[in-house]
Amino acid sequence: WFVGFTDGEGNFTIGVDNRSKNIRFNFRFTIGLHADEHDLLELIKNNLNCGQIYFNNSKTACNYTTTDPYVISSIILPIFEKFPLNTTKYLDYLCFKEALSIYLNPESFSDSKTKMVDHIINLKNQMNNSRTDFNLPHNHIKITNYWLLGFIEAEGSFHLRRNSLSPAFSISLSKIQKPLLEKIVEFLINKLDESSKFKAINSKIFNISEESTRGNAKATVKLLILQIDYLNNIFVPYFSKLKFLSKKKFDFLDFKLLTILIYQGKFLNPEINNFILKLSYTMNSYRLTSYNKFPNDYFLDLNQVNLWKLERINLENLYLNLPPYFLENNEGEIINV
């Protein structure tokens, strides 16, 4: 999970301090999130038993950061050695690891100190936004259940297409990550039975498309899943068995409820149709405490129906005329009874 989440939100950086005669290097591993995910960063920090958490000046974002080179070498890097990153961030990791190894063991570098410094700077200049080579080793990408969950908690989106009242799941990445999305699709297809595999391969259950760019934006690629039968019968049950660690679990629970209501045709009831639309306006960016651009038409009775914060929806109390098809379990999940 941690490696998948890092593939989405983590960052390896090398800083160069040349203010004095002797150039110094700063090594940093960072995960940056919205301030609402502070508890998740605390969980990561406590499990790793290292690093610090910092808020930005406006308290809208927070970062988990580790800067001690010996701690990074002994605690952080071994995780990624055992469970390699799957995005092209793996290539940044290799440069970072090599540079840190030389920095901590300068005697292992056979050339002069000047050339050693130049080599570290050269490695730094191959990382992140300066990278031009994005070719991963052959058959490098390996998808697992919890890598995928961690990556989805970082990069995935559970949402509703309001114009068609269609539940949708998507992942949008830079175009260079297209092989990763193809591997994710392959992983999901391999979880199907043989007849369902045939249908998935020969239909449009999984849609991977390249998105046009605007201005200086990088080209992107998007995985989109809209097929309601697959979402309700396979996709949602699969992720219901996994343990979400971020607040995206609330988006998933809302998505699960929307999918059930739409799949069973309950949206034909105008009151439930309106409820589904209102619920969609409490997900994703609308969920953030810093968001303040709510569509007023859908929030006239927000307090009355109590759609948001961390409280789940009890449909029996919300709509007394709705048959009790759904109840909540002790974890706040909607179950079909």
PDB file of C-alpha atoms in Angstrom, residues 218-321:
ATOM      1  CA  LYS A 218       1.668  17.608 -20.347  1.00  0.00           C
ATOM      2  CA  ALA A 219      -0.240  15.052 -22.395  1.00  0.00           C
ATOM      3  CA  THR A 220      -2.308  12.735 -20.210  1.00  0.00           C
ATOM      4  CA  VAL A 221      -3.798   9.265 -20.412  1.00  0.00           C
ATOM      5  CA  LYS A 222      -6.972   8.178 -18.646  1.00  0.00           C
ATOM      6  CA  LEU A 223      -8.441   4.863 -17.521  1.00  0.00           C
ATOM      7  CA  LEU A 224     -12.235   5.098 -17.300  1.00  0.00           C
ATOM      8  CA  ILE A 225     -14.685   2.448 -16.091  1.00  0.00           C
ATOM      9  CA  LEU A 226     -18.402   3.151 -16.614  1.00  0.00           C
ATOM     10  CA  GLN A 227     -19.980  -0.266 -17.114  1.00  0.00           C
ATOM     11  CA  ILE A 228     -22.587  -0.467 -14.324  1.00  0.00           C
ATOM     12  CA  ASP A 229     -22.772  -4.291 -14.196  1.00  0.00           C
ATOM     13  CA  TYR A 230     -19.025  -4.574 -13.725  1.00  0.00           C
ATOM     14  CA  LEU A 231     -18.888  -1.748 -11.183  1.00  0.00           C
ATOM     15  CA  ASN A 232     -21.720  -3.126  -9.053  1.00  0.00           C
ATOM     16  CA  ASN A 233     -21.030  -6.856  -9.240  1.00  0.00           C
ATOM     17  CA  ILE A 234     -17.230  -7.042  -9.379  1.00  0.00           C
ATOM     18  CA  PHE A 235     -15.373  -3.760  -8.907  1.00  0.00           C
ATOM     19  CA  VAL A 236     -17.145  -2.495  -5.771  1.00  0.00           C
ATOM     20  CA  PRO A 237     -17.161  -5.900  -3.989  1.00  0.00           C
ATOM     21  CA  TYR A 238     -13.447  -6.312  -4.746  1.00  0.00           C
ATOM     22  CA  PHE A 239     -12.478  -2.996  -3.142  1.00  0.00           C
ATOM     23  CA  SER A 240     -14.939  -3.526  -0.289  1.00  0.00           C
ATOM     24  CA  LYS A 241     -12.686  -6.348   0.911  1.00  0.00           C
ATOM     25  CA  LEU A 242      -9.618  -4.077   1.121  1.00  0.00           C
ATOM     26  CA  LYS A 243      -8.833  -1.628   3.920  1.00  0.00           C
ATOM     27  CA  PHE A 244      -8.668   2.002   2.798  1.00  0.00           C
ATOM     28  CA  LEU A 245      -6.315   4.185   4.856  1.00  0.00           C
ATOM     29  CA  SER A 246      -7.044   7.665   3.480  1.00  0.00           C
ATOM     30  CA  LYS A 247     -10.260   9.657   3.511  1.00  0.00           C
ATOM     31  CA  LYS A 248     -10.903   8.390  -0.012  1.00  0.00           C
ATOM     32  CA  LYS A 249     -12.663   5.527   1.747  1.00  0.00           C
ATOM     33  CA  PHE A 250     -15.594   7.921   2.233  1.00  0.00           C
ATOM     34  CA  ASP A 251     -15.693   8.653  -1.492  1.00  0.00           C
ATOM     35  CA  PHE A 252     -15.670   4.916  -2.096  1.00  0.00           C
ATOM     36  CA  LEU A 253     -18.539   4.316   0.371  1.00  0.00           C
ATOM     37  CA  ASP A 254     -20.582   7.070  -1.278  1.00  0.00           C
ATOM     38  CA  PHE A 255     -19.707   5.646  -4.687  1.00  0.00           C
ATOM     39  CA  LYS A 256     -20.782   2.200  -3.496  1.00  0.00           C
ATOM     40  CA  LEU A 257     -24.146   3.566  -2.388  1.00  0.00           C
ATOM     41  CA  LEU A 258     -24.674   5.517  -5.628  1.00  0.00           C
ATOM     42  CA  THR A 259     -23.816   2.455  -7.685  1.00  0.00           C
ATOM     43  CA  ILE A 260     -26.261   0.225  -5.777  1.00  0.00           C
ATOM     44  CA  LEU A 261     -29.113   2.740  -6.047  1.00  0.00           C
ATOM     45  CA  ILE A 262     -28.557   3.268  -9.764  1.00  0.00           C
ATOM     46  CA  TYR A 263     -27.974  -0.426 -10.548  1.00  0.00           C
ATOM     47  CA  GLN A 264     -31.236  -1.399  -8.815  1.00  0.00           C
ATOM     48  CA  GLY A 265     -33.187   1.341 -10.588  1.00  0.00           C
ATOM     49  CA  LYS A 266     -34.025   3.276  -7.409  1.00  0.00           C
ATOM     50  CA  PHE A 267     -32.991   6.487  -9.204  1.00  0.00           C
ATOM     51  CA  LEU A 268     -36.350   6.356 -11.027  1.00  0.00           C
ATOM     52  CA  ASN A 269     -37.858   7.641  -7.790  1.00  0.00           C
ATOM     53  CA  PRO A 270     -37.512  11.459  -8.158  1.00  0.00           C
ATOM     54  CA  GLU A 271     -36.709  11.860  -4.472  1.00  0.00           C
ATOM     55  CA  ILE A 272     -33.895   9.313  -4.633  1.00  0.00           C
ATOM     56  CA  ASN A 273     -32.690  10.796  -7.911  1.00  0.00           C
ATOM     57  CA  ASN A 274     -32.361  14.145  -6.156  1.00  0.00           C
ATOM     58  CA  PHE A 275     -30.639  12.463  -3.219  1.00  0.00           C
ATOM     59  CA  ILE A 276     -28.073  10.848  -5.555  1.00  0.00           C
ATOM     60  CA  LEU A 277     -27.243  14.212  -7.106  1.00  0.00           C
ATOM     61  CA  LYS A 278     -26.874  15.832  -3.698  1.00  0.00           C
ATOM     62  CA  LEU A 279     -24.653  13.038  -2.487  1.00  0.00           C
ATOM     63  CA  SER A 280     -22.392  13.477  -5.518  1.00  0.00           C
ATOM     64  CA  TYR A 281     -21.770  17.044  -4.382  1.00  0.00           C
ATOM     65  CA  THR A 282     -20.207  15.825  -1.132  1.00  0.00           C
ATOM     66  CA  MET A 283     -17.498  13.716  -2.801  1.00  0.00           C
ATOM     67  CA  ASN A 284     -13.897  14.342  -3.875  1.00  0.00           C
ATOM     68  CA  SER A 285     -12.930  18.038  -3.858  1.00  0.00           C
ATOM     69  CA  TYR A 286     -16.336  18.976  -2.389  1.00  0.00           C
ATOM     70  CA  ARG A 287     -15.361  16.935   0.661  1.00  0.00           C
ATOM     71  CA  LEU A 288     -12.351  19.093   1.505  1.00  0.00           C
ATOM     72  CA  THR A 289     -12.638  21.526   4.410  1.00  0.00           C
ATOM     73  CA  SER A 290     -11.014  24.193   2.236  1.00  0.00           C
ATOM     74  CA  TYR A 291     -13.644  23.936  -0.512  1.00  0.00           C
ATOM     75  CA  ASN A 292     -16.131  26.806  -0.550  1.00  0.00           C
ATOM     76  CA  LYS A 293     -17.674  26.840  -4.039  1.00  0.00           C
ATOM     77  CA  PHE A 294     -20.719  24.699  -3.457  1.00  0.00           C
ATOM     78  CA  PRO A 295     -23.564  24.727  -6.012  1.00  0.00           C
ATOM     79  CA  ASN A 296     -26.339  26.364  -4.016  1.00  0.00           C
ATOM     80  CA  ASP A 297     -29.144  24.537  -5.801  1.00  0.00           C
ATOM     81  CA  TYR A 298     -28.009  21.273  -4.281  1.00  0.00           C
ATOM     82  CA  PHE A 299     -27.280  22.544  -0.799  1.00  0.00           C
ATOM     83  CA  LEU A 300     -30.463  24.294   0.252  1.00  0.00           C
ATOM     84  CA  ASP A 301     -31.250  21.484   2.695  1.00  0.00           C
ATOM     85  CA  LEU A 302     -27.755  20.155   3.343  1.00  0.00           C
ATOM     86  CA  ASN A 303     -28.035  20.484   7.118  1.00  0.00           C
ATOM     87  CA  GLN A 304     -31.482  18.946   7.088  1.00  0.00           C
ATOM     88  CA  VAL A 305     -30.435  15.735   5.325  1.00  0.00           C
ATOM     89  CA  ASN A 306     -27.032  15.602   7.040  1.00  0.00           C
ATOM     90  CA  LEU A 307     -25.115  14.384   4.014  1.00  0.00           C
ATOM     91  CA  TRP A 308     -21.613  15.265   5.042  1.00  0.00           C
ATOM     92  CA  LYS A 309     -18.725  15.200   7.407  1.00  0.00           C
ATOM     93  CA  LEU A 310     -17.935  11.722   8.664  1.00  0.00           C
ATOM     94  CA  GLU A 311     -21.499  10.637   9.386  1.00  0.00           C
ATOM     95  CA  ARG A 312     -22.996   8.037   7.040  1.00  0.00           C
ATOM     96  CA  ILE A 313     -26.467   8.107   5.593  1.00  0.00           C
ATOM     97  CA  ASN A 314     -29.343   6.149   7.077  1.00  0.00           C
ATOM     98  CA  LEU A 315     -31.793   5.808   4.210  1.00  0.00           C
ATOM     99  CA  GLU A 316     -34.660   4.689   6.435  1.00  0.00           C
ATOM    100  CA  ASN A 317     -34.559   7.954   8.379  1.00  0.00           C
ATOM    101  CA  LEU A 318     -33.865  10.063   5.294  1.00  0.00           C
ATOM    102  CA  TYR A 319     -36.746   8.706   3.230  1.00  0.00           C
ATOM    103  CA  LEU A 320     -39.445   7.053   5.326  1.00  0.00           C
ATOM    104  CA  ASN A 321     -41.267   5.740   2.250  1.00  0.00           C
TER     105      ASN A 321
END
